[in-house]
Coordinates of C-alpha atoms and ligand atoms in Angstrom, one line a residue:
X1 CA 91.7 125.3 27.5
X2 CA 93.5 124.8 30.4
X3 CA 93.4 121.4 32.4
X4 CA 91.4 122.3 35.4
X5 CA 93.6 121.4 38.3
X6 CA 90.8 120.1 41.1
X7 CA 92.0 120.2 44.9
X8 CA 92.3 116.6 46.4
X9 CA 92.6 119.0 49.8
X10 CA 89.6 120.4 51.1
X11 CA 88.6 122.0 54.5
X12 CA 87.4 118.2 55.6
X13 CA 90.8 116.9 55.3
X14 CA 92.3 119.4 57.0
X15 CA 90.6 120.2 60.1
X16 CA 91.3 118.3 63.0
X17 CA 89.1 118.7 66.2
X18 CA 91.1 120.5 68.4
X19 CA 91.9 123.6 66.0
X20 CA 88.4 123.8 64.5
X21 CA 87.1 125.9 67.7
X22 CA 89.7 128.0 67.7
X23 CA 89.3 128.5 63.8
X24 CA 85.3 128.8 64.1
X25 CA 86.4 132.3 66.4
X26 CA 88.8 133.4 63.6
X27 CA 86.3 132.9 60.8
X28 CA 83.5 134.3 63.0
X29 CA 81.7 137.7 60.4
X30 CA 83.7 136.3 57.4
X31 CA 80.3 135.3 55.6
X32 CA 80.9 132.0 55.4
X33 CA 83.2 131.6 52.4
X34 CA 84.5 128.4 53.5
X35 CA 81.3 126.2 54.1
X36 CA 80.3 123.6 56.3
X37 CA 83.3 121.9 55.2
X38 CA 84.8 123.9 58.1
X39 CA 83.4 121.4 60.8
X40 CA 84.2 118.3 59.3
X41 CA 85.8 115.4 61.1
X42 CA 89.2 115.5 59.9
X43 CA 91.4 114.7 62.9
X44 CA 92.3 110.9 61.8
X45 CA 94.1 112.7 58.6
X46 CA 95.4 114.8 61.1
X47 CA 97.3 112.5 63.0
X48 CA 99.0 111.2 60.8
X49 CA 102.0 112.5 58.7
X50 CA 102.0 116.2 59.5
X51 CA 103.5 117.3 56.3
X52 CA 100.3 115.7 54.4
X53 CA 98.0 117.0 56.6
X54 CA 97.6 120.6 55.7
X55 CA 96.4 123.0 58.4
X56 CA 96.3 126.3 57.1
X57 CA 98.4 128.6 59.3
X58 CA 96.5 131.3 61.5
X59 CA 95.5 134.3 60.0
X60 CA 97.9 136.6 62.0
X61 CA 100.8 134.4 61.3
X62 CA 100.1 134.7 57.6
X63 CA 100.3 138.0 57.8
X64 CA 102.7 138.9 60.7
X65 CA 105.4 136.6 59.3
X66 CA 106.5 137.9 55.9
X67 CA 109.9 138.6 53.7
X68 CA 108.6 141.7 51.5
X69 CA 111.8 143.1 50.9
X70 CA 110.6 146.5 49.4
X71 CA 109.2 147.4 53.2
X72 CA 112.4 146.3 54.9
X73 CA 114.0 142.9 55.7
X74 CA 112.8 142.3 59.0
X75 CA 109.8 140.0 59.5
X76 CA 107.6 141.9 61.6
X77 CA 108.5 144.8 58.8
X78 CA 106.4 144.2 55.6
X79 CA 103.2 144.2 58.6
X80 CA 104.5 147.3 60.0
X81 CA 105.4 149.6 56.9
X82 CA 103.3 147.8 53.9
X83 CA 99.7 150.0 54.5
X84 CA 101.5 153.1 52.6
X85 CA 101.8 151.2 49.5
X86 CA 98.5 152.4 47.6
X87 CA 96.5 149.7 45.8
X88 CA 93.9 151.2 44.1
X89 CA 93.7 151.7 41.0
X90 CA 95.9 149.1 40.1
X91 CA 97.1 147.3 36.4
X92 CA 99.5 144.7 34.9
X93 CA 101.4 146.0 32.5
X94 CA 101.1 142.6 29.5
X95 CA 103.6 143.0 27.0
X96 CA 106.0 140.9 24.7
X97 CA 104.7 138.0 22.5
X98 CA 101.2 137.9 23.0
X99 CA 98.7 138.7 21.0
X100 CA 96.7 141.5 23.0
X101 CA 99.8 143.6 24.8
X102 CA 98.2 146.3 26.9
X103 CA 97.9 148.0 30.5
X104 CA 94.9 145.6 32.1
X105 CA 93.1 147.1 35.0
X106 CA 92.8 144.5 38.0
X107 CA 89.0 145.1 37.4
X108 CA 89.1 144.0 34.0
X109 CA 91.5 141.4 34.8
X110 CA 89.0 139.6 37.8
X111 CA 86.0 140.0 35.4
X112 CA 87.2 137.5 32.9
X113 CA 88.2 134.4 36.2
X114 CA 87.0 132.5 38.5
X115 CA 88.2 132.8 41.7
X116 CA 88.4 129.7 43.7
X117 CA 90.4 128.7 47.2
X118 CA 93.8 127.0 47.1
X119 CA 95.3 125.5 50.4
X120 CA 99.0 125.1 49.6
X121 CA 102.3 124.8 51.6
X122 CA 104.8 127.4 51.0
X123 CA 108.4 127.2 52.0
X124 CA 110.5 129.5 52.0
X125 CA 114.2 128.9 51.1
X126 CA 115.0 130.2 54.6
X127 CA 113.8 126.9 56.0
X128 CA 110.3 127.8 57.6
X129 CA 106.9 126.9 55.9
X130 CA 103.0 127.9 56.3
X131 CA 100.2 126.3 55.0
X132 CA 98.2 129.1 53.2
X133 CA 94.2 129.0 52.5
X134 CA 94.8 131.6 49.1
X135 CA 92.3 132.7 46.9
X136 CA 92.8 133.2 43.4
X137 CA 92.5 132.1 39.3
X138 CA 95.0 130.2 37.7
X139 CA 97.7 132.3 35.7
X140 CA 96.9 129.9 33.0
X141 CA 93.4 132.0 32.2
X142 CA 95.0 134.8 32.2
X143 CA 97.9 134.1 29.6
X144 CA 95.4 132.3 27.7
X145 CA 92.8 135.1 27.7
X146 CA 95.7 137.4 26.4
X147 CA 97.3 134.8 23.7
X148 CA 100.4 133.6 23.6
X149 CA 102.2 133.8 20.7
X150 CA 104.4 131.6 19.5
X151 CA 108.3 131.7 20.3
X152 CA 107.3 132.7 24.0
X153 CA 109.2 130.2 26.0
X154 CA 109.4 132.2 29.4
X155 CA 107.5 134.3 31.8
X156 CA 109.2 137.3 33.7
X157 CA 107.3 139.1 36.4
X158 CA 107.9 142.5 37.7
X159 CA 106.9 143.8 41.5
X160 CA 105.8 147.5 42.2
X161 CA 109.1 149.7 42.7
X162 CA 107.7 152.8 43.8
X163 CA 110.1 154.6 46.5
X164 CA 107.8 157.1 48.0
X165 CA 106.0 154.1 49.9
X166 CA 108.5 151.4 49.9
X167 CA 111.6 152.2 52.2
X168 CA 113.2 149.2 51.9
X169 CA 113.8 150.4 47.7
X170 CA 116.5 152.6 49.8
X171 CA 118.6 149.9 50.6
X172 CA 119.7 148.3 47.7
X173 CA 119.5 144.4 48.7
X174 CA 118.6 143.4 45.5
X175 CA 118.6 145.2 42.2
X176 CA 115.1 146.6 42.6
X177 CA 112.5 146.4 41.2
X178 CA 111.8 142.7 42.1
X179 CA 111.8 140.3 39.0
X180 CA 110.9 136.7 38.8
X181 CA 110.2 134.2 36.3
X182 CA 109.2 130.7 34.9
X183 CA 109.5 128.8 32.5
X184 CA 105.9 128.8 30.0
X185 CA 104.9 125.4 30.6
X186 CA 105.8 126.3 35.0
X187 CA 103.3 129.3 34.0
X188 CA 100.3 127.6 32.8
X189 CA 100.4 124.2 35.1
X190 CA 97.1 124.5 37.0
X191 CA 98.8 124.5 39.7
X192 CA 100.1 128.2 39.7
X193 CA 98.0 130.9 40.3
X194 CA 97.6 135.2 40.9
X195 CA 96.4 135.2 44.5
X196 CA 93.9 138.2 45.5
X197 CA 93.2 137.0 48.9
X198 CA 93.7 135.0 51.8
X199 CA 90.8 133.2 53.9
X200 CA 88.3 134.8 51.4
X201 CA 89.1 138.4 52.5
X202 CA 90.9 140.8 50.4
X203 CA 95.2 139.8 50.3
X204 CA 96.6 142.2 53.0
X205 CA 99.5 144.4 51.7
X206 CA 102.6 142.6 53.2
X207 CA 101.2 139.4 51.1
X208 CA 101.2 141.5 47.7
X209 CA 98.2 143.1 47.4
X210 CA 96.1 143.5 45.3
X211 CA 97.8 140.9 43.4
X212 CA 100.5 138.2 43.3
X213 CA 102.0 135.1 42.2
X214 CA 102.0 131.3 43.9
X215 CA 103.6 128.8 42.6
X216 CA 103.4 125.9 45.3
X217 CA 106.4 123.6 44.6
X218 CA 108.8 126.1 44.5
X219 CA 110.8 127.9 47.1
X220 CA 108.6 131.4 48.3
X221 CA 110.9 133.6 46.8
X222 CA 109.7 132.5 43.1
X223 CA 106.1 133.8 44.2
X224 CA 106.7 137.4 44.1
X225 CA 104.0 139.7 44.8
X226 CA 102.8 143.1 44.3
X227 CA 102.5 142.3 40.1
X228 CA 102.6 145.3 37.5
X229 CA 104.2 143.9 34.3
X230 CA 104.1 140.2 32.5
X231 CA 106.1 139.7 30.0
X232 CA 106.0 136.8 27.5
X233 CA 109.5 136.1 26.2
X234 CA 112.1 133.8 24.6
X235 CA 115.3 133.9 26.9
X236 CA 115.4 133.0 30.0
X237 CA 114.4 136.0 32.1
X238 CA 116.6 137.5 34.6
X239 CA 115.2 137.1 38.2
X240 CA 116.5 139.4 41.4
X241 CA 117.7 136.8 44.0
X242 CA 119.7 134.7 40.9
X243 CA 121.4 137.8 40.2
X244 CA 122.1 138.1 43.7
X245 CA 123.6 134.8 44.0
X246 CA 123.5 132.6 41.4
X247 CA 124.9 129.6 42.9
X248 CA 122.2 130.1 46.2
X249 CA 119.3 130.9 44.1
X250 CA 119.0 129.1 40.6
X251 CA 116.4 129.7 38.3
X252 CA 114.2 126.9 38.4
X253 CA 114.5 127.2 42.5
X254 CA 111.9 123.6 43.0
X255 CA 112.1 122.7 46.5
X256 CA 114.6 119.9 47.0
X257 CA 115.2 118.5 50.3
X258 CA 118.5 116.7 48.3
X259 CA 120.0 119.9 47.1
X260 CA 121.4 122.1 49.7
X261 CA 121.6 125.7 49.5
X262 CA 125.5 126.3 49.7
X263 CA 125.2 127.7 53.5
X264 CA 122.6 125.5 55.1
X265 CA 121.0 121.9 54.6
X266 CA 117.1 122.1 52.9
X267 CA 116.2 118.6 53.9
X268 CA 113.9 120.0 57.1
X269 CA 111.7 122.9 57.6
X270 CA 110.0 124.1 60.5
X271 CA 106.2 125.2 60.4
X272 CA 106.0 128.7 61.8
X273 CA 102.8 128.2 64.3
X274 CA 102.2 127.4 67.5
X275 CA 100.5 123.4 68.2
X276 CA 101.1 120.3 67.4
X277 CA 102.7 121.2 63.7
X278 CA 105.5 123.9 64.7
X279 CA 108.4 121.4 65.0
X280 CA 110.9 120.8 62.1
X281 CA 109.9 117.7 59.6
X282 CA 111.4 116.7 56.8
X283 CA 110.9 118.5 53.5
X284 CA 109.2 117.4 50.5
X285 CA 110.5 116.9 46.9
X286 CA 108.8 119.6 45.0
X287 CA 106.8 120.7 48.7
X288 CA 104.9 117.5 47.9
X289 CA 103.4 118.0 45.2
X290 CA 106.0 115.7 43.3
X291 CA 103.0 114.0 41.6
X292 CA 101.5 116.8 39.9
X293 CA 104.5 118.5 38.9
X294 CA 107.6 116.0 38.5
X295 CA 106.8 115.8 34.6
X296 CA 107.5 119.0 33.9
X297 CA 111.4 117.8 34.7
X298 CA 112.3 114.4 33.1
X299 CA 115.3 114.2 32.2
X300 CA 116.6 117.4 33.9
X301 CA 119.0 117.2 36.1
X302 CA 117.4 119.0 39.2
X303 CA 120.8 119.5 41.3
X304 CA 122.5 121.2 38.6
X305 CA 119.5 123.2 37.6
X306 CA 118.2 124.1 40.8
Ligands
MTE1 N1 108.0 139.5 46.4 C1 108.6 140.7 46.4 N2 108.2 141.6 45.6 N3 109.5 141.0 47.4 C2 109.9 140.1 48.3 O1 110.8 140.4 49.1 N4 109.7 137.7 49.1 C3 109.6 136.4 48.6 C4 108.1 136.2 48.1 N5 107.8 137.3 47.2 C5 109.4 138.7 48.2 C6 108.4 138.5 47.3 C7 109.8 135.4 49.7 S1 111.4 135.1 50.1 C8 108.8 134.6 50.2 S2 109.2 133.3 51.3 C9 107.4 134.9 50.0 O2 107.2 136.1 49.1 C10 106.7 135.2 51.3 O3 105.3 135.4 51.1 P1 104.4 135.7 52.3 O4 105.0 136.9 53.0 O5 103.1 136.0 51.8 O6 104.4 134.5 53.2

Protein backbone atom coordinates (compact mmCIF):
# COMPACT_ATOMS: atom_id res chain seq x y z
CA UNK A 1 0.00 0.00 0.00
CA UNK A 2 1.03 3.23 -0.90
CA UNK A 3 2.48 5.74 1.75
CA UNK A 4 -0.27 8.18 2.14
CA UNK A 5 1.14 11.54 1.26
CA UNK A 6 -0.82 14.08 3.97
CA UNK A 7 -0.90 17.87 2.83
CA UNK A 8 1.14 20.10 5.40
CA UNK A 9 -0.93 22.95 3.18
CA UNK A 10 -4.35 23.46 3.98
CA UNK A 11 -6.94 26.27 3.16
CA UNK A 12 -5.70 27.95 6.81
CA UNK A 13 -2.32 28.40 5.62
CA UNK A 14 -3.16 29.84 2.74
CA UNK A 15 -5.65 32.39 3.06
CA UNK A 16 -4.71 35.72 3.83
CA UNK A 17 -7.38 38.35 4.82
CA UNK A 18 -7.54 40.47 2.03
CA UNK A 19 -8.17 37.62 -0.74
CA UNK A 20 -10.67 35.63 1.42
CA UNK A 21 -13.63 38.09 0.42
CA UNK A 22 -12.96 38.13 -2.77
CA UNK A 23 -12.59 34.13 -2.68
CA UNK A 24 -15.95 33.77 -0.43
CA UNK A 25 -17.75 35.54 -3.93
CA UNK A 26 -15.95 32.92 -6.20
CA UNK A 27 -16.86 29.89 -4.05
CA UNK A 28 -20.31 31.35 -3.45
CA UNK A 29 -23.13 27.92 -4.77
CA UNK A 30 -19.99 25.56 -4.83
CA UNK A 31 -21.53 23.46 -1.74
CA UNK A 32 -19.02 24.08 0.36
CA UNK A 33 -16.34 21.52 -0.68
CA UNK A 34 -13.67 23.49 0.89
CA UNK A 35 -14.91 23.93 4.63
CA UNK A 36 -14.56 26.46 7.11
CA UNK A 37 -10.99 26.21 6.60
CA UNK A 38 -11.78 28.80 3.91
CA UNK A 39 -11.98 31.75 6.61
CA UNK A 40 -9.14 31.00 8.62
CA UNK A 41 -6.58 33.51 9.72
CA UNK A 42 -3.81 32.92 7.46
CA UNK A 43 -2.34 36.30 6.58
CA UNK A 44 0.89 36.16 8.95
CA UNK A 45 1.92 32.92 6.66
CA UNK A 46 1.02 35.12 4.02
CA UNK A 47 3.36 37.78 4.44
CA UNK A 48 6.01 36.14 4.50
CA UNK A 49 7.92 34.32 1.71
CA UNK A 50 5.53 34.36 -1.21
CA UNK A 51 6.76 31.34 -2.86
CA UNK A 52 5.74 29.32 0.59
CA UNK A 53 2.73 30.79 0.89
CA UNK A 54 0.44 29.21 -1.57
CA UNK A 55 -2.61 31.14 -2.71
CA UNK A 56 -4.36 29.23 -5.17
CA UNK A 57 -4.72 31.20 -8.42
CA UNK A 58 -8.33 32.50 -9.35
CA UNK A 59 -10.55 30.29 -10.97
CA UNK A 60 -10.58 32.25 -14.35
CA UNK A 61 -6.92 32.39 -14.48
CA UNK A 62 -6.75 28.62 -14.05
CA UNK A 63 -8.60 28.24 -16.74
CA UNK A 64 -8.07 31.25 -19.15
CA UNK A 65 -4.27 30.83 -18.99
CA UNK A 66 -3.44 27.43 -20.56
CA UNK A 67 -0.77 25.71 -23.10
CA UNK A 68 -3.12 22.70 -24.54
CA UNK A 69 -1.38 22.37 -27.68
CA UNK A 70 -4.05 20.03 -29.42
CA UNK A 71 -6.48 23.38 -29.40
CA UNK A 72 -3.86 25.73 -30.66
CA UNK A 73 -0.77 27.44 -29.11
CA UNK A 74 -2.12 30.56 -28.05
CA UNK A 75 -3.14 31.04 -24.37
CA UNK A 76 -6.47 32.27 -24.59
CA UNK A 77 -6.87 29.22 -27.22
CA UNK A 78 -7.30 25.90 -25.27
CA UNK A 79 -10.42 28.30 -23.40
CA UNK A 80 -11.69 29.18 -26.66
CA UNK A 81 -11.65 25.91 -28.90
CA UNK A 82 -11.38 23.01 -26.05
CA UNK A 83 -15.65 22.65 -25.43
CA UNK A 84 -15.67 20.45 -28.82
CA UNK A 85 -13.55 17.87 -27.42
CA UNK A 86 -16.34 15.31 -26.17
CA UNK A 87 -15.73 13.80 -22.77
CA UNK A 88 -18.15 11.38 -22.08
CA UNK A 89 -17.90 8.28 -22.23
CA UNK A 90 -14.43 8.27 -21.58
CA UNK A 91 -11.52 5.22 -20.77
CA UNK A 92 -7.76 4.61 -20.24
CA UNK A 93 -6.48 2.35 -22.37
CA UNK A 94 -3.89 0.12 -19.35
CA UNK A 95 -1.66 -2.03 -21.20
CA UNK A 96 1.95 -3.44 -20.98
CA UNK A 97 3.35 -5.23 -17.79
CA UNK A 98 0.57 -5.27 -15.47
CA UNK A 99 -1.25 -7.72 -14.38
CA UNK A 100 -5.01 -6.66 -15.35
CA UNK A 101 -4.36 -4.90 -19.12
CA UNK A 102 -7.73 -3.59 -20.24
CA UNK A 103 -9.84 -0.50 -21.52
CA UNK A 104 -11.03 1.09 -17.84
CA UNK A 105 -14.03 3.30 -18.05
CA UNK A 106 -13.41 6.62 -15.99
CA UNK A 107 -16.49 5.38 -13.94
CA UNK A 108 -14.92 2.32 -12.98
CA UNK A 109 -11.71 3.97 -12.61
CA UNK A 110 -13.29 6.78 -9.75
CA UNK A 111 -15.17 3.94 -8.08
CA UNK A 112 -12.13 2.19 -6.76
CA UNK A 113 -10.29 6.09 -5.17
CA UNK A 114 -10.58 8.54 -3.06
CA UNK A 115 -10.68 11.80 -4.19
CA UNK A 116 -9.08 14.38 -2.04
CA UNK A 117 -7.83 18.19 -2.74
CA UNK A 118 -4.22 19.03 -3.58
CA UNK A 119 -3.01 22.72 -3.53
CA UNK A 120 0.20 22.61 -5.61
CA UNK A 121 2.42 25.10 -7.53
CA UNK A 122 2.88 24.40 -11.17
CA UNK A 123 5.46 26.05 -13.32
CA UNK A 124 5.66 25.90 -16.45
CA UNK A 125 9.00 25.71 -18.30
CA UNK A 126 7.98 28.99 -20.01
CA UNK A 127 8.77 30.76 -16.77
CA UNK A 128 5.11 31.63 -15.26
CA UNK A 129 3.55 29.59 -12.32
CA UNK A 130 -0.05 29.13 -10.66
CA UNK A 131 -0.96 27.75 -7.55
CA UNK A 132 -3.62 25.18 -8.31
CA UNK A 133 -6.48 23.90 -5.71
CA UNK A 134 -6.77 20.18 -7.92
CA UNK A 135 -8.76 17.41 -7.05
CA UNK A 136 -7.86 14.09 -7.59
CA UNK A 137 -6.42 10.25 -6.31
CA UNK A 138 -3.00 9.47 -6.38
CA UNK A 139 -1.73 7.53 -9.65
CA UNK A 140 -0.21 5.30 -7.06
CA UNK A 141 -3.98 3.54 -6.45
CA UNK A 142 -4.38 3.22 -9.65
CA UNK A 143 -1.17 1.30 -10.84
CA UNK A 144 -1.48 -0.59 -7.67
CA UNK A 145 -5.16 -1.54 -8.22
CA UNK A 146 -4.00 -2.79 -11.79
CA UNK A 147 -0.62 -4.59 -10.71
CA UNK A 148 2.52 -4.04 -11.67
CA UNK A 149 4.45 -6.53 -12.86
CA UNK A 150 7.73 -6.92 -12.48
CA UNK A 151 10.35 -5.62 -15.12
CA UNK A 152 8.12 -2.40 -15.41
CA UNK A 153 10.55 0.39 -14.84
CA UNK A 154 8.72 3.32 -16.67
CA UNK A 155 5.36 4.92 -17.18
CA UNK A 156 4.37 6.42 -20.63
CA UNK A 157 1.20 8.45 -20.94
CA UNK A 158 -0.73 9.07 -24.02
CA UNK A 159 -3.26 12.35 -24.60
CA UNK A 160 -6.45 12.16 -26.77
CA UNK A 161 -5.41 12.73 -30.59
CA UNK A 162 -8.66 13.03 -32.11
CA UNK A 163 -8.58 15.59 -35.20
CA UNK A 164 -12.28 16.20 -35.70
CA UNK A 165 -12.25 18.39 -32.33
CA UNK A 166 -8.74 19.26 -31.88
CA UNK A 167 -7.42 21.84 -34.54
CA UNK A 168 -4.32 22.33 -33.26
CA UNK A 169 -3.58 18.14 -34.37
CA UNK A 170 -3.43 20.19 -37.90
CA UNK A 171 -0.31 21.88 -37.17
CA UNK A 172 2.17 19.53 -36.57
CA UNK A 173 4.21 21.23 -33.43
CA UNK A 174 4.88 18.12 -31.89
CA UNK A 175 4.61 14.66 -33.13
CA UNK A 176 0.97 14.23 -32.03
CA UNK A 177 -0.52 12.48 -30.08
CA UNK A 178 1.02 13.93 -26.95
CA UNK A 179 3.16 11.42 -24.91
CA UNK A 180 4.84 11.73 -21.54
CA UNK A 181 6.43 9.68 -19.09
CA UNK A 182 8.12 8.89 -15.63
CA UNK A 183 10.05 6.95 -14.29
CA UNK A 184 8.01 3.98 -11.82
CA UNK A 185 9.17 5.08 -8.59
CA UNK A 186 8.23 9.33 -10.10
CA UNK A 187 4.74 7.36 -10.83
CA UNK A 188 3.80 6.02 -7.53
CA UNK A 189 5.40 8.93 -5.08
CA UNK A 190 2.31 10.21 -3.26
CA UNK A 191 2.86 13.11 -4.53
CA UNK A 192 1.62 12.56 -8.12
CA UNK A 193 -1.75 12.34 -8.98
CA UNK A 194 -4.83 11.96 -11.96
CA UNK A 195 -6.61 15.30 -11.47
CA UNK A 196 -10.55 15.27 -12.20
CA UNK A 197 -11.20 18.69 -10.95
CA UNK A 198 -10.27 22.02 -9.93
CA UNK A 199 -11.92 23.88 -6.74
CA UNK A 200 -14.15 20.80 -6.32
CA UNK A 201 -15.98 21.26 -9.63
CA UNK A 202 -15.66 19.08 -12.51
CA UNK A 203 -11.69 19.87 -14.49
CA UNK A 204 -12.82 22.16 -17.42
CA UNK A 205 -11.61 21.03 -20.85
CA UNK A 206 -8.60 23.25 -21.56
CA UNK A 207 -7.19 21.64 -18.06
CA UNK A 208 -7.59 17.97 -19.51
CA UNK A 209 -10.83 16.85 -18.83
CA UNK A 210 -12.12 14.44 -17.61
CA UNK A 211 -8.80 13.38 -16.64
CA UNK A 212 -5.07 14.22 -16.27
CA UNK A 213 -1.77 14.02 -14.79
CA UNK A 214 0.07 16.37 -12.01
CA UNK A 215 3.19 15.83 -11.02
CA UNK A 216 4.14 18.97 -8.84
CA UNK A 217 7.96 19.25 -8.88
CA UNK A 218 8.24 19.00 -12.35
CA UNK A 219 8.03 21.46 -15.16
CA UNK A 220 3.95 21.66 -16.52
CA UNK A 221 4.76 20.10 -19.57
CA UNK A 222 5.38 16.50 -17.78
CA UNK A 223 1.58 16.78 -16.53
CA UNK A 224 -0.08 16.10 -19.67
CA UNK A 225 -3.75 15.87 -19.74
CA UNK A 226 -6.57 14.53 -21.56
CA UNK A 227 -5.30 10.62 -20.55
CA UNK A 228 -6.34 7.51 -22.77
CA UNK A 229 -3.56 4.92 -22.57
CA UNK A 230 -0.91 3.91 -19.57
CA UNK A 231 1.51 1.92 -20.41
CA UNK A 232 3.77 0.00 -17.95
CA UNK A 233 7.14 -0.57 -19.57
CA UNK A 234 10.93 -1.26 -19.41
CA UNK A 235 12.74 1.48 -21.67
CA UNK A 236 12.59 4.62 -21.15
CA UNK A 237 9.49 5.95 -22.93
CA UNK A 238 9.63 8.43 -25.63
CA UNK A 239 7.94 11.77 -24.57
CA UNK A 240 6.72 14.63 -27.27
CA UNK A 241 8.65 17.84 -26.22
CA UNK A 242 12.10 15.56 -25.73
CA UNK A 243 11.69 14.59 -29.14
CA UNK A 244 11.19 18.06 -30.00
CA UNK A 245 14.25 19.17 -28.41
CA UNK A 246 16.15 17.07 -26.52
CA UNK A 247 18.67 19.33 -25.23
CA UNK A 248 15.50 21.99 -24.05
CA UNK A 249 13.38 19.32 -22.73
CA UNK A 250 15.08 16.23 -20.93
CA UNK A 251 13.33 13.53 -19.66
CA UNK A 252 13.36 13.79 -16.15
CA UNK A 253 12.37 17.71 -16.72
CA UNK A 254 12.45 18.55 -12.33
CA UNK A 255 12.33 22.12 -11.92
CA UNK A 256 15.82 23.52 -11.43
CA UNK A 257 16.34 27.14 -10.89
CA UNK A 258 20.37 26.03 -11.47
CA UNK A 259 19.88 24.48 -14.86
CA UNK A 260 18.94 26.78 -17.58
CA UNK A 261 16.90 25.97 -20.49
CA UNK A 262 19.46 26.69 -23.38
CA UNK A 263 17.50 30.02 -24.51
CA UNK A 264 16.45 31.54 -21.26
CA UNK A 265 17.54 31.47 -17.40
CA UNK A 266 14.91 29.19 -14.96
CA UNK A 267 16.15 30.73 -11.80
CA UNK A 268 12.76 33.21 -11.51
CA UNK A 269 9.17 32.76 -12.43
CA UNK A 270 6.45 35.10 -12.35
CA UNK A 271 3.01 34.14 -10.80
CA UNK A 272 0.30 34.78 -13.45
CA UNK A 273 -2.36 36.84 -11.14
CA UNK A 274 -3.11 39.99 -10.27
CA UNK A 275 -2.16 41.21 -6.16
CA UNK A 276 0.41 41.12 -4.16
CA UNK A 277 1.99 37.62 -5.65
CA UNK A 278 2.17 38.53 -9.53
CA UNK A 279 5.85 39.71 -9.48
CA UNK A 280 8.84 37.39 -10.50
CA UNK A 281 10.53 35.43 -7.42
CA UNK A 282 12.95 33.13 -7.39
CA UNK A 283 12.25 29.51 -8.31
CA UNK A 284 12.42 26.61 -6.22
CA UNK A 285 14.62 23.44 -6.50
CA UNK A 286 12.13 20.75 -7.35
CA UNK A 287 9.08 23.82 -7.15
CA UNK A 288 9.78 23.37 -3.40
CA UNK A 289 9.01 20.41 -2.69
CA UNK A 290 12.74 19.43 -2.50
CA UNK A 291 12.03 17.60 0.80
CA UNK A 292 9.52 15.21 -0.29
CA UNK A 293 11.03 14.35 -3.52
CA UNK A 294 14.98 15.00 -3.51
CA UNK A 295 15.51 11.13 -2.68
CA UNK A 296 14.16 9.94 -5.53
CA UNK A 297 17.71 11.51 -7.16
CA UNK A 298 20.80 10.81 -5.02
CA UNK A 299 23.41 10.41 -6.69
CA UNK A 300 22.04 11.68 -10.12
CA UNK A 301 23.46 14.22 -11.62
CA UNK A 302 20.40 16.65 -12.09
CA UNK A 303 22.14 19.04 -14.82
CA UNK A 304 23.01 16.41 -17.03
CA UNK A 305 19.85 14.60 -16.59
CA UNK A 306 17.54 17.27 -16.62
N1 LIG B 1 -0.92 18.10 -22.20
C1 LIG B 1 -1.28 18.02 -23.51
N2 LIG B 1 -1.90 16.94 -23.95
N3 LIG B 1 -1.01 19.03 -24.38
C2 LIG B 1 -0.32 20.16 -23.98
O1 LIG B 1 -0.08 21.04 -24.82
N4 LIG B 1 0.77 21.36 -22.13
C3 LIG B 1 1.58 21.14 -20.92
C4 LIG B 1 0.78 20.41 -19.85
N5 LIG B 1 0.04 19.29 -20.41
C5 LIG B 1 0.07 20.27 -22.61
C6 LIG B 1 -0.28 19.20 -21.73
C7 LIG B 1 2.12 22.37 -20.38
S1 LIG B 1 3.40 23.10 -21.23
C8 LIG B 1 1.69 22.92 -19.18
S2 LIG B 1 2.50 24.23 -18.48
C9 LIG B 1 0.51 22.37 -18.50
O2 LIG B 1 -0.12 21.32 -19.23
C10 LIG B 1 -0.50 23.49 -18.33
O3 LIG B 1 -1.59 23.02 -17.58
P1 LIG B 1 -2.81 24.02 -17.33
O4 LIG B 1 -3.25 24.54 -18.66
O5 LIG B 1 -3.85 23.23 -16.62
O6 LIG B 1 -2.27 25.15 -16.47
Amino acid sequence: MARRYTSKLTWDDVTPEHLYLNRRQIMAGMGGVLGAGLLGAGAAQAQGDPRLALIPNEWDEITGYNNFYEFGTGKDDPARNAHMMTTEPWSIEIDGLVDNPGTYSLEDILSEVEIEERIYRLRCVERWSMVVPWNGFELADLLNRVGVQEGARYVAFETLARPEEMPGLRVPVIDWPYREGLRLDEAMHPLTIMATGIYGRDIPNQNGAPIRLVVPWKYGYKSIKSIVRISLVEEQPVTAWNTYAPNEYGFYSNVNPERDHPRWSQAEERRIGGGLFSRNFPTLMFNGYEEEVASLYEGMDLIEFH
